[in-house]
Amino acid sequence: MDARSTSDHFTNPPPAAFGLALCLLGRAEAVLLARGAGFDFVVIDMEHGPLGLDALGQAAAVGQAAGLPVWGRVTGPASPDLARVLDCGATGVIVPHVDSASDAARIALACRFAPKGQRALPGPLPALDFRVVPAADLCASAERDVQVIAMIESAAALAEVEAIAATPGIDLLMIGSNDLADGLGLRGQLDHPQVLAAFTRIARAARDHGCGFGVMGLPAALLPSHALALGARVVVATNDTNLIVEGGAALLDRLRALSPADAGLRP
């Protein structure tokens, strides 16, 4: 048996789980806002923006209590926080810029306990309510719930995607949509046939090697073709910044459409 997670979180998944990435809203209450809106999981994005481990730890604690998975996105395969994200209570770690099988192996080693990996034994964990338990029980419980997610977002990663997917310890491949298109020389052209072909290859690699498949940064109009039809289990639907700016702009457009046509009547 390889080092893939024994969690059944994605063994019998719904058609797709939709998540919200938090880039600016670092307060713990943001997790409850996401749950109230109906999201299936939350990502604390520590790659782009000011949020760090302090925000992640608080969000993960609320997520544990509220029954909403919280994942942390680190800065890359060389991040010193790969296992620390898990120690702080996240149930998954998203790693961007996984460009090779060696990158994937490095991640898996950092996030799995021996004999599957080299993750150091932590102290009491949030997932166990910080109870002191035998080391073997602690490791078994922590290992069961971990999702190790490799982001595919470059031409180099696409070229090695089958080997990345086959790496023991990698649970899910997630496409960074805009970065992948950019890496293929098709900046902003997510609807280009070459981009769809890349998505299809990645989804197939994931399926063939027992990984989950997910997407991030994909416009809603392309979800049917580039994600759902390809078997995506996980969709990071949007982030807090886009949700507020785009949602606010749409609301204002609707409200202003109700205002008097005569601009002179407006304050």
XYZ file of N, CA and C in Angstrom:
801
model
N 0.846 -1.195 0.000
C 0.000 0.000 0.000
C 0.877 1.239 0.000
N 0.576 2.204 -0.852
C 1.419 3.384 -0.922
C 1.040 4.372 0.168
N 1.644 5.575 0.100
C 1.486 6.532 1.186
C 0.292 7.453 0.999
N -0.577 7.151 0.068
C -1.741 8.004 -0.089
C -2.586 7.984 1.185
N -3.284 9.082 1.422
C -4.088 9.187 2.631
C -5.124 8.080 2.668
N -5.384 7.578 3.866
C -6.447 6.593 4.031
C -7.788 7.261 4.330
N -7.809 8.597 4.257
C -9.054 9.315 4.509
C -10.102 8.944 3.473
N -11.357 8.884 3.912
C -12.433 8.634 2.963
C -13.096 9.942 2.545
N -12.389 11.071 2.793
C -12.980 12.374 2.487
C -13.374 12.474 1.022
N -12.568 11.864 0.137
C -12.872 11.919 -1.282
C -13.119 10.538 -1.875
N -13.286 9.507 -1.025
C -13.486 8.163 -1.546
C -14.838 8.048 -2.250
N -15.853 8.601 -1.645
C -17.182 8.614 -2.251
C -17.659 10.072 -2.284
N -17.034 10.874 -3.163
C -17.281 12.306 -3.104
C -18.612 12.705 -3.714
N -19.131 13.865 -3.328
C -20.247 14.442 -4.066
C -19.742 14.837 -5.441
N -20.625 15.274 -6.346
C -20.162 15.657 -7.683
C -18.980 16.617 -7.644
N -18.988 17.568 -6.731
C -17.841 18.445 -6.529
C -17.994 19.127 -5.184
N -16.864 19.368 -4.541
C -16.844 20.168 -3.321
C -16.345 21.555 -3.697
N -17.055 22.584 -3.269
C -16.720 23.960 -3.645
C -16.141 24.693 -2.439
N -14.994 25.311 -2.648
C -14.299 25.984 -1.564
C -14.116 27.467 -1.801
N -13.831 28.170 -0.707
C -13.545 29.603 -0.729
C -12.121 29.808 -0.249
N -11.324 30.512 -1.038
C -9.970 30.858 -0.621
C -9.998 32.204 0.101
N -9.327 32.262 1.233
C -9.220 33.504 1.991
C -7.812 34.059 1.800
N -7.746 35.238 1.204
C -6.464 35.901 0.949
C -6.243 37.087 1.868
N -7.323 37.716 2.316
C -7.247 38.916 3.152
C -8.000 38.781 4.462
N -9.092 38.026 4.459
C -9.934 37.910 5.652
C -9.351 36.861 6.585
N -8.479 37.306 7.465
C -7.761 36.381 8.310
C -8.412 36.078 9.642
N -9.514 36.740 9.962
C -10.174 36.472 11.239
C -10.856 35.112 11.218
N -10.928 34.505 12.383
C -11.517 33.176 12.481
C -12.978 33.168 12.041
N -13.649 34.286 12.254
C -15.066 34.345 11.882
C -15.290 34.137 10.387
N -14.261 34.380 9.579
C -14.415 34.203 8.140
C -14.749 32.760 7.788
N -14.285 31.818 8.596
C -14.610 30.414 8.364
C -16.106 30.186 8.544
N -16.688 30.818 9.560
C -18.129 30.678 9.776
C -18.923 31.380 8.678
N -18.394 32.492 8.164
C -19.045 33.137 7.024
C -19.073 32.192 5.829
N -17.961 31.511 5.609
C -17.907 30.570 4.485
C -18.894 29.426 4.690
N -18.959 28.930 5.915
C -19.905 27.848 6.192
C -21.338 28.340 6.023
N -21.610 29.548 6.498
C -22.954 30.095 6.358
C -23.374 30.262 4.908
N -22.414 30.560 4.040
C -22.715 30.701 2.618
C -22.882 29.352 1.931
N -22.444 28.278 2.602
C -22.623 26.948 2.041
C -21.383 26.344 1.407
N -20.221 26.986 1.560
C -19.001 26.400 1.000
C -18.662 25.103 1.728
N -17.981 24.216 1.008
C -17.643 22.901 1.547
C -16.294 22.868 2.251
N -15.431 23.824 1.955
C -14.126 23.903 2.603
C -13.567 25.304 2.408
N -12.530 25.613 3.161
C -11.881 26.926 3.112
C -10.393 26.713 2.874
N -9.805 27.594 2.088
C -8.355 27.597 1.880
C -7.792 28.894 2.450
N -6.821 28.778 3.340
C -6.070 29.957 3.779
C -4.885 30.091 2.833
N -4.898 31.158 2.037
C -3.902 31.338 0.984
C -2.724 32.133 1.529
N -1.638 31.431 1.801
C -0.435 32.073 2.314
C 0.587 32.326 1.214
N 0.200 32.013 -0.040
C 1.108 32.294 -1.152
C 0.958 33.726 -1.634
N -0.273 34.171 -1.780
C -0.546 35.497 -2.323
C -1.244 36.337 -1.259
N -0.527 37.221 -0.622
C -1.170 38.088 0.348
C -0.542 38.009 1.717
N -1.155 38.698 2.693
C -0.537 38.862 4.003
C -0.788 37.750 5.007
N -1.681 36.812 4.709
C -2.036 35.815 5.714
C -0.895 34.830 5.941
N -0.734 34.425 7.206
C 0.325 33.501 7.577
C -0.178 32.427 8.510
N 0.741 31.798 9.213
C 0.394 30.670 10.057
C -0.502 31.047 11.225
N -0.377 32.266 11.717
C -1.244 32.676 12.819
C -2.708 32.648 12.388
N -2.974 33.240 11.205
C -4.345 33.225 10.686
C -4.791 31.804 10.385
N -3.902 31.007 9.818
C -4.266 29.630 9.493
C -4.621 28.846 10.750
N -3.813 28.993 11.808
C -4.079 28.250 13.031
C -5.440 28.579 13.619
N -5.791 29.870 13.622
C -7.094 30.256 14.163
C -8.234 29.744 13.281
N -8.053 29.861 11.957
C -9.085 29.375 11.041
C -9.249 27.866 11.162
N -8.141 27.151 11.273
C -8.215 25.697 11.378
C -8.905 25.268 12.663
N -8.663 25.990 13.757
C -9.323 25.653 15.015
C -10.837 25.821 14.896
N -11.254 26.916 14.267
C -12.691 27.119 14.061
C -13.242 26.052 13.127
N -12.476 25.732 12.081
C -12.916 24.701 11.152
C -13.095 23.351 11.833
N -12.163 23.013 12.728
C -12.291 21.750 13.469
C -13.582 21.738 14.281
N -13.873 22.846 14.959
C -15.067 22.913 15.804
C -16.350 22.968 14.983
N -16.267 23.620 13.819
C -17.467 23.817 13.005
C -17.685 22.694 12.001
N -16.736 21.769 11.886
C -16.885 20.677 10.934
C -16.677 21.089 9.497
N -15.862 22.128 9.275
C -15.581 22.605 7.917
C -14.086 22.455 7.655
N -13.680 21.630 6.682
C -12.251 21.461 6.424
C -11.572 22.779 6.066
N -10.408 22.997 6.634
C -9.580 24.159 6.319
C -8.248 23.646 5.782
N -7.886 24.110 4.595
C -6.619 23.759 3.974
C -5.728 25.001 3.938
N -4.425 24.777 3.930
C -3.483 25.881 3.827
C -2.691 25.790 2.539
N -2.603 26.915 1.821
C -1.733 26.952 0.636
C -0.432 27.626 1.030
N 0.662 26.906 0.863
C 1.987 27.415 1.197
C 2.600 28.046 -0.049
N 3.901 28.356 0.005
C 4.524 29.088 -1.090
C 5.171 28.198 -2.141
N 5.373 26.914 -1.846
C 5.982 26.037 -2.829
C 6.584 24.808 -2.188
N 7.172 23.926 -2.994
C 7.739 22.676 -2.463
C 8.844 22.878 -1.440
N 9.532 24.012 -1.483
C 10.623 24.272 -0.538
C 10.151 24.990 0.719
N 8.857 25.223 0.848
C 8.350 25.940 2.019
C 8.689 25.197 3.314
N 9.148 25.924 4.331
C 9.387 25.273 5.622
C 8.105 24.964 6.377
N 6.974 25.389 5.835
C 5.702 25.265 6.548
C 4.848 24.090 6.068
N 5.391 23.216 5.250
C 4.584 22.108 4.716
C 3.913 21.313 5.830
N 4.703 20.783 6.751
C 4.140 19.990 7.837
C 3.554 20.881 8.926
N 4.093 22.076 9.073
C 3.602 22.957 10.144
C 2.151 23.356 9.903
N 1.773 23.512 8.640
C 0.373 23.771 8.312
C -0.518 22.669 8.888
N -0.067 21.427 8.763
C -0.837 20.298 9.281
C -0.798 20.270 10.805
N 0.367 20.570 11.386
C 0.475 20.620 12.841
C -0.468 21.662 13.435
N -0.715 22.738 12.678
C -1.572 23.820 13.174
C -3.056 23.529 13.003
N -3.392 22.377 12.435
C -4.794 21.977 12.391
C -5.431 21.915 11.026
N -4.717 22.336 9.980
C -5.282 22.204 8.641
C -5.428 20.731 8.291
N -6.454 20.408 7.548
C -6.663 19.029 7.129
C -6.107 18.769 5.737
N -5.536 19.788 5.125
C -4.906 19.622 3.829
C -3.882 20.702 3.606
N -2.873 20.385 2.811
C -1.865 21.362 2.428
C -1.817 21.405 0.908
N -1.976 22.611 0.364
C -1.916 22.837 -1.080
C -0.549 23.413 -1.395
N 0.163 22.769 -2.306
C 1.528 23.184 -2.618
C 1.595 23.637 -4.072
N 1.829 24.921 -4.319
C 1.948 25.399 -5.696
C 3.313 25.077 -6.280
N 3.412 25.262 -7.592
C 4.701 25.149 -8.297
C 5.337 23.766 -8.154
N 4.525 22.732 -8.189
C 5.059 21.364 -8.183
C 5.364 21.018 -9.641
N 6.624 21.145 -10.007
C 7.010 21.043 -11.411
C 7.602 19.703 -11.797
N 7.796 18.800 -10.840
C 8.464 17.540 -11.144
C 8.067 16.477 -10.137
N 8.388 15.232 -10.481
C 8.153 14.139 -9.552
C 9.028 14.280 -8.313
N 10.204 14.844 -8.461
C 11.067 15.047 -7.292
C 10.461 16.075 -6.352
N 9.820 17.117 -6.905
C 9.092 18.064 -6.055
C 7.984 17.348 -5.293
N 7.239 16.518 -5.998
C 6.133 15.799 -5.364
C 6.631 14.879 -4.263
N 7.744 14.186 -4.510
C 8.299 13.287 -3.501
C 8.762 14.065 -2.273
N 9.332 15.230 -2.495
C 9.786 16.064 -1.373
C 8.606 16.460 -0.494
N 7.518 16.819 -1.120
C 6.323 17.205 -0.381
C 5.789 16.031 0.432
N 5.670 14.886 -0.219
C 5.116 13.712 0.451
C 5.967 13.315 1.652
N 7.278 13.351 1.506
C 8.156 13.002 2.615
C 7.951 13.939 3.798
N 7.761 15.231 3.507
C 7.598 16.210 4.581
C 6.268 16.074 5.299
N 5.258 15.551 4.595
C 3.892 15.549 5.141
C 3.430 14.203 5.671
N 4.240 13.163 5.514
C 3.863 11.828 5.969
C 4.792 11.371 7.082
N 4.225 10.686 8.051
C 5.031 10.116 9.118
C 5.751 8.858 8.622
N 6.855 8.526 9.293
C 7.566 7.278 8.997
C 6.625 6.094 9.254
N 6.715 5.043 8.476
C 7.742 4.778 7.466
C 7.411 5.326 6.085
N 6.309 6.029 5.944
C 5.907 6.545 4.635
C 6.621 7.845 4.286
N 7.086 8.566 5.308
C 7.728 9.838 5.070
C 8.647 10.208 6.206
N 8.898 11.506 6.341
C 9.851 11.983 7.333
C 9.279 13.113 8.181
N 7.957 13.191 8.280
C 7.344 14.241 9.100
C 7.706 14.037 10.566
N 8.156 15.110 11.192
C 8.524 15.029 12.603
C 7.281 14.857 13.460
N 7.423 14.143 14.565
C 6.299 13.943 15.475
C 5.943 15.268 16.140
N 4.688 15.701 16.025
C 4.282 16.958 16.635
C 3.860 16.757 18.084
N 3.573 17.866 18.747
C 2.935 17.801 20.054
C 1.454 17.526 19.883
N 0.674 17.668 20.943
C -0.771 17.452 20.835
C -1.372 18.298 19.713
N -2.322 17.722 19.005
C -2.850 18.338 17.795
C -4.262 18.883 18.001
N -4.607 19.966 17.276
C -5.971 20.501 17.358
C -7.035 19.477 17.012
N -6.735 18.610 16.041
C -7.730 17.619 15.618
C -8.106 16.664 16.737
N -7.230 16.524 17.726
C -7.495 15.657 18.879
C -7.812 16.483 20.122
N -8.223 17.722 19.911
C -8.524 18.628 21.021
C -7.330 18.776 21.963
N -6.138 18.643 21.396
C -4.876 18.799 22.121
C -4.710 17.766 23.244
N -5.466 16.675 23.173
C -5.285 15.616 24.167
C -3.939 14.930 23.963
N -3.330 14.528 25.048
C -2.078 13.787 24.979
C -2.411 12.307 24.790
N -1.989 11.771 23.661
C -2.262 10.374 23.330
C -0.946 9.708 22.939
N -0.897 8.386 22.961
C 0.319 7.702 22.522
C 0.725 8.129 21.115
N 2.019 8.181 20.881
C 2.534 8.670 19.599
C 1.958 7.886 18.421
N 1.821 6.589 18.583
C 1.291 5.773 17.479
C -0.149 6.174 17.151
N -0.953 6.440 18.178
C -2.338 6.854 17.950
C -2.393 8.244 17.333
N -1.528 9.139 17.799
C -1.488 10.490 17.257
C -1.167 10.449 15.776
N -0.148 9.698 15.399
C 0.252 9.627 13.997
C -0.843 9.005 13.138
N -1.460 7.942 13.642
C -2.510 7.283 12.872
C -3.688 8.219 12.641
N -4.073 8.971 13.662
C -5.201 9.895 13.520
C -4.875 11.027 12.571
N -3.668 11.596 12.722
C -3.279 12.716 11.874
C -3.121 12.276 10.424
N -2.539 11.119 10.208
C -2.318 10.622 8.847
C -3.629 10.356 8.129
N -4.620 9.900 8.892
C -5.894 9.514 8.288
C -6.604 10.713 7.654
N -6.414 11.877 8.185
C -7.178 13.031 7.740
C -6.429 13.960 6.787
N -5.193 13.663 6.495
C -4.373 14.580 5.706
C -4.672 14.457 4.211
N -4.770 15.596 3.543
C -4.827 15.647 2.091
C -3.615 16.452 1.608
N -2.775 15.827 0.814
C -1.586 16.479 0.258
C -1.868 16.769 -1.214
N -1.866 18.040 -1.548
C -2.389 18.490 -2.842
C -1.291 19.190 -3.617
N -0.968 18.680 -4.788
C 0.062 19.251 -5.653
C -0.595 20.092 -6.736
N -0.160 21.339 -6.860
C -0.692 22.211 -7.903
C 0.120 22.041 -9.183
N -0.601 21.887 -10.285
C -0.009 21.761 -11.613
C -0.277 23.077 -12.332
N 0.779 23.834 -12.596
C 0.560 25.178 -13.141
C 1.724 25.679 -13.988
N 2.380 24.755 -14.693
C 3.469 25.152 -15.593
C 3.607 24.111 -16.686
N 4.328 24.485 -17.739
C 4.596 23.534 -18.818
C 5.446 22.376 -18.314
N 6.379 22.659 -17.415
C 7.225 21.605 -16.862
C 6.394 20.608 -16.071
N 5.467 21.114 -15.269
C 4.602 20.225 -14.490
C 3.720 19.385 -15.399
N 3.205 19.988 -16.460
C 2.367 19.240 -17.398
C 3.157 18.102 -18.038
N 4.413 18.360 -18.362
C 5.241 17.338 -18.984
C 5.488 16.155 -18.057
N 5.451 16.379 -16.742
C 5.731 15.315 -15.771
C 4.493 14.917 -14.968
N 3.310 15.307 -15.447
C 2.129 15.159 -14.605
C 1.831 13.703 -14.267
N 2.105 12.781 -15.167
C 1.847 11.377 -14.865
C 2.748 10.895 -13.731
N 4.009 11.298 -13.752
C 4.933 10.905 -12.684
C 4.574 11.582 -11.368
N 4.109 12.819 -11.436
C 3.678 13.520 -10.221
C 2.484 12.801 -9.611
N 1.523 12.442 -10.459
C 0.321 11.760 -9.972
C 0.648 10.393 -9.386
N 1.684 9.757 -9.895
C 2.050 8.419 -9.427
C 2.871 8.449 -8.149
N 3.237 9.619 -7.670
C 4.093 9.733 -6.486
C 3.321 9.308 -5.237
N 3.790 8.305 -4.507
C 3.117 7.924 -3.261
C 3.058 9.104 -2.293
N 1.888 9.301 -1.713
C 1.725 10.385 -0.755
C 1.023 11.607 -1.302
N 0.833 11.680 -2.619
C 0.084 12.780 -3.223
C -1.361 12.337 -3.392
N -2.274 13.096 -2.795
C -3.689 12.719 -2.809
C -4.477 13.336 -3.948
N -4.068 14.535 -4.377
C -4.914 15.269 -5.313
C -4.046 16.181 -6.160
N -4.375 16.280 -7.451
C -3.762 17.254 -8.342
C -4.731 18.409 -8.517
N -4.252 19.621 -8.300
C -5.089 20.802 -8.478
C -4.446 21.725 -9.505
N -5.216 22.111 -10.498
C -4.716 23.005 -11.536
C -4.819 24.449 -11.066
N -3.720 25.177 -11.172
C -3.737 26.625 -11.051
C -4.034 27.182 -12.429
N -5.283 27.497 -12.702
C -5.750 27.714 -14.070
C -5.003 28.830 -14.791
N -4.928 29.992 -14.181
C -4.302 31.127 -14.856
C -2.809 30.925 -15.034
N -2.144 30.374 -14.020
C -0.712 30.142 -14.143
C -0.409 29.072 -15.187
N -1.247 28.038 -15.270
C -1.020 27.008 -16.271
C -1.152 27.587 -17.675
N -2.218 28.346 -17.917
C -2.371 28.978 -19.235
C -1.185 29.884 -19.533
N -0.744 30.636 -18.542
C 0.399 31.530 -18.720
C 1.650 30.725 -19.059
N 1.838 29.613 -18.346
C 3.010 28.776 -18.584
C 3.017 28.124 -19.953
N 1.847 27.988 -20.554
C 1.741 27.428 -21.896
C 1.827 28.500 -22.968
N 2.095 29.739 -22.560
C 2.174 30.844 -23.512
C 0.824 31.349 -23.959
N -0.207 31.096 -23.158
C -1.580 31.458 -23.519
C -2.212 32.289 -22.409
N -1.513 33.319 -21.997
C -1.961 34.152 -20.884
C -3.392 34.645 -21.088
N -4.242 34.343 -20.091
C -5.617 34.814 -20.131
C -6.522 34.067 -21.088
N -5.995 33.066 -21.797
C -6.784 32.353 -22.806
C -7.211 30.981 -22.279
N -7.970 31.005 -21.208
C -8.374 29.737 -20.595
C -9.301 28.920 -21.481
N -9.940 29.570 -22.440
C -10.838 28.848 -23.334
C -10.125 28.321 -24.576
N -8.801 28.450 -24.628
C -8.045 27.962 -25.780
C -8.054 26.427 -25.796
N -8.175 25.816 -26.968
C -8.193 24.345 -27.031
C -6.953 23.698 -26.413
N -5.810 24.344 -26.519
C -4.595 23.773 -25.938
C -4.675 23.732 -24.417
N -5.332 24.708 -23.837
C -5.512 24.726 -22.385
C -6.467 23.612 -21.968
N -7.562 23.446 -22.695
C -8.493 22.354 -22.389
C -7.799 21.003 -22.531
N -6.941 20.862 -23.530
C -6.203 19.608 -23.696
C -5.296 19.353 -22.494
N -4.690 20.417 -21.970
C -3.841 20.266 -20.782
C -4.665 19.851 -19.574
N -5.818 20.476 -19.388
C -6.709 20.089 -18.289
C -7.098 18.613 -18.417
N -7.403 18.193 -19.636
C -7.826 16.812 -19.867
C -6.701 15.844 -19.526
N -5.475 16.181 -19.913
C -4.331 15.310 -19.604
C -4.118 15.206 -18.104
N -4.232 16.310 -17.400
C -4.029 16.310 -15.953
C -5.108 15.495 -15.261
N -6.351 15.688 -15.678
C -7.456 14.917 -15.092
C -7.261 13.419 -15.333
N -6.809 13.058 -16.519
C -6.589 11.645 -16.830
C -5.462 11.075 -15.983
N -4.385 11.838 -15.832
C -3.265 11.370 -15.010
C -3.719 11.124 -13.577
N -4.522 12.042 -13.054
C -5.026 11.881 -11.690
C -5.869 10.608 -11.578
N -6.773 10.439 -12.527
C -7.659 9.265 -12.491
C -6.865 7.967 -12.635
N -5.910 7.945 -13.541
C -5.153 6.727 -13.799
C -4.287 6.305 -12.612
N -3.933 7.275 -11.762
C -3.022 6.975 -10.657
C -3.695 7.107 -9.289
N -5.024 7.133 -9.280
C -5.743 7.102 -8.019
C -5.734 8.391 -7.237
N -5.475 9.511 -7.919
C -5.501 10.825 -7.259
C -6.853 11.493 -7.486
N -7.173 12.422 -6.609
C -8.270 13.317 -6.897
C -7.830 14.374 -7.894
N -8.789 15.102 -8.439
C -8.528 16.157 -9.420
C -9.329 17.383 -9.026
N -8.688 18.549 -9.043
C -9.372 19.773 -8.691
C -8.855 20.954 -9.488
N -9.574 22.074 -9.384
C -9.201 23.279 -10.124
C -9.321 24.494 -9.211
N -8.532 25.502 -9.548
C -8.565 26.787 -8.853
C -8.421 27.885 -9.899
N -9.185 28.964 -9.735
C -9.052 30.111 -10.631
C -9.746 29.958 -11.963
N -10.722 29.068 -12.041
C -11.415 28.827 -13.303
C -12.735 29.602 -13.331
N -13.002 30.370 -14.384
C -14.287 31.081 -14.463
C -15.457 30.110 -14.465
N -16.567 30.553 -13.916
C -17.732 29.681 -13.808
C -18.180 29.143 -15.160
N -18.041 29.951 -16.221
C -18.495 29.524 -17.535
C -17.713 28.320 -18.055
N -16.484 28.129 -17.561
C -15.654 27.024 -18.029
C -15.685 25.819 -17.090
N -16.372 25.924 -15.976
C -16.422 24.799 -15.045
C -16.985 23.517 -15.673
N -18.067 23.595 -16.457
C -18.584 22.350 -17.038
C -17.567 21.625 -17.905
N -16.877 22.346 -18.780
C -15.974 21.707 -19.733
C -14.613 21.389 -19.152
N -14.077 22.277 -18.313
C -12.698 22.159 -17.847
C -12.568 21.486 -16.476
N -13.683 21.228 -15.815
C -13.606 20.662 -14.469
C -14.617 19.539 -14.272
N -15.893 19.867 -14.296
C -16.917 18.898 -13.921
C -16.976 17.717 -14.891
N -16.892 17.995 -16.191
C -16.930 16.908 -17.168
C -15.684 16.034 -17.093
N -14.624 16.566 -16.503
C -13.365 15.815 -16.383
C -13.246 15.106 -15.042
N -14.297 15.198 -14.217
C -14.289 14.482 -12.955
C -13.709 15.241 -11.776
N -13.708 16.556 -11.839
C -13.157 17.342 -10.733
C -13.936 17.069 -9.453
N -13.210 16.753 -8.391
C -13.808 16.534 -7.077
C -13.811 17.806 -6.253
N -12.877 18.689 -6.555
C -12.645 19.872 -5.732
C -12.558 21.100 -6.632
N -13.302 22.133 -6.288
C -13.255 23.398 -7.022
C -13.100 24.525 -6.009
N -11.993 25.252 -6.092
C -11.877 26.487 -5.326
C -12.611 27.537 -6.141
N -13.817 27.869 -5.697
C -14.748 28.624 -6.528
C -14.321 30.075 -6.724
N -13.778 30.673 -5.673
C -13.362 32.069 -5.743
C -12.558 32.375 -4.486
N -12.111 33.618 -4.382
C -11.457 34.052 -3.157
C -12.202 35.238 -2.565
N -11.834 35.597 -1.349
C -12.574 36.649 -0.661
C -12.498 37.980 -1.397
N -11.347 38.274 -2.005
C -11.182 39.547 -2.712
C -12.128 39.632 -3.892
N -12.099 38.620 -4.755
C -12.983 38.626 -5.922
C -14.443 38.592 -5.517
N -14.738 37.813 -4.462
C -16.130 37.698 -4.034
C -16.697 39.052 -3.627
N -15.912 39.827 -2.896
C -16.392 41.128 -2.437
C -16.406 42.138 -3.576
N -15.313 42.216 -4.343
C -15.235 43.224 -5.401
C -16.240 42.935 -6.506
N -16.260 41.691 -6.991
C -17.176 41.360 -8.079
C -18.623 41.339 -7.599
N -18.845 40.755 -6.411
C -20.199 40.748 -5.879
C -20.701 42.143 -5.563
N -19.807 42.973 -5.009
C -20.192 44.354 -4.720
C -20.498 45.137 -5.978
N -19.689 44.947 -7.003
C -19.927 45.650 -8.264
C -21.249 45.219 -8.888
N -21.541 43.916 -8.833
C -22.806 43.437 -9.391
C -23.997 43.989 -8.617
N -23.870 44.044 -7.289
C -24.942 44.613 -6.477
C -25.170 46.076 -6.821
N -24.090 46.835 -6.937
C -24.225 48.253 -7.250
C -24.843 48.469 -8.623
N -24.481 47.610 -9.578
C -25.111 47.722 -10.895
C -26.616 47.532 -10.792
N -27.045 46.551 -9.988
C -28.488 46.322 -9.842
C -29.154 47.489 -9.131
N -28.516 48.005 -8.092
C -29.111 49.111 -7.350
C -29.181 50.377 -8.188
N -28.127 50.629 -8.935
C -28.115 51.843 -9.758
C -29.118 51.766 -10.899
N -29.411 50.540 -11.339
C -30.431 50.376 -12.374
C -31.811 50.749 -11.852
N -31.995 50.709 -10.522
C -33.267 51.085 -9.915
C -33.358 52.580 -9.626
N -32.249 53.288 -9.742
C -32.216 54.714 -9.415
C -32.845 55.530 -10.526
N -33.280 56.748 -10.201
C -33.872 57.610 -11.226
C -32.906 57.826 -12.385
N -33.449 57.856 -13.583
C -32.603 58.018 -14.776
C -31.963 59.398 -14.802
N -32.630 60.384 -14.248
C -32.119 61.744 -14.258
C -30.974 61.841 -13.244
N -29.760 61.988 -13.763
C -28.587 62.044 -12.877
C -28.685 63.188 -11.891
N -29.465 64.220 -12.243
C -29.581 65.358 -11.362
C -30.308 65.026 -10.070
N -31.033 63.929 -10.062
C -31.754 63.526 -8.855
C -30.874 62.762 -7.876
N -29.671 62.375 -8.352
C -28.784 61.619 -7.498
C -27.986 62.576 -6.610
N -27.657 62.166 -5.396
C -26.903 63.040 -4.501
C -25.500 63.279 -5.053
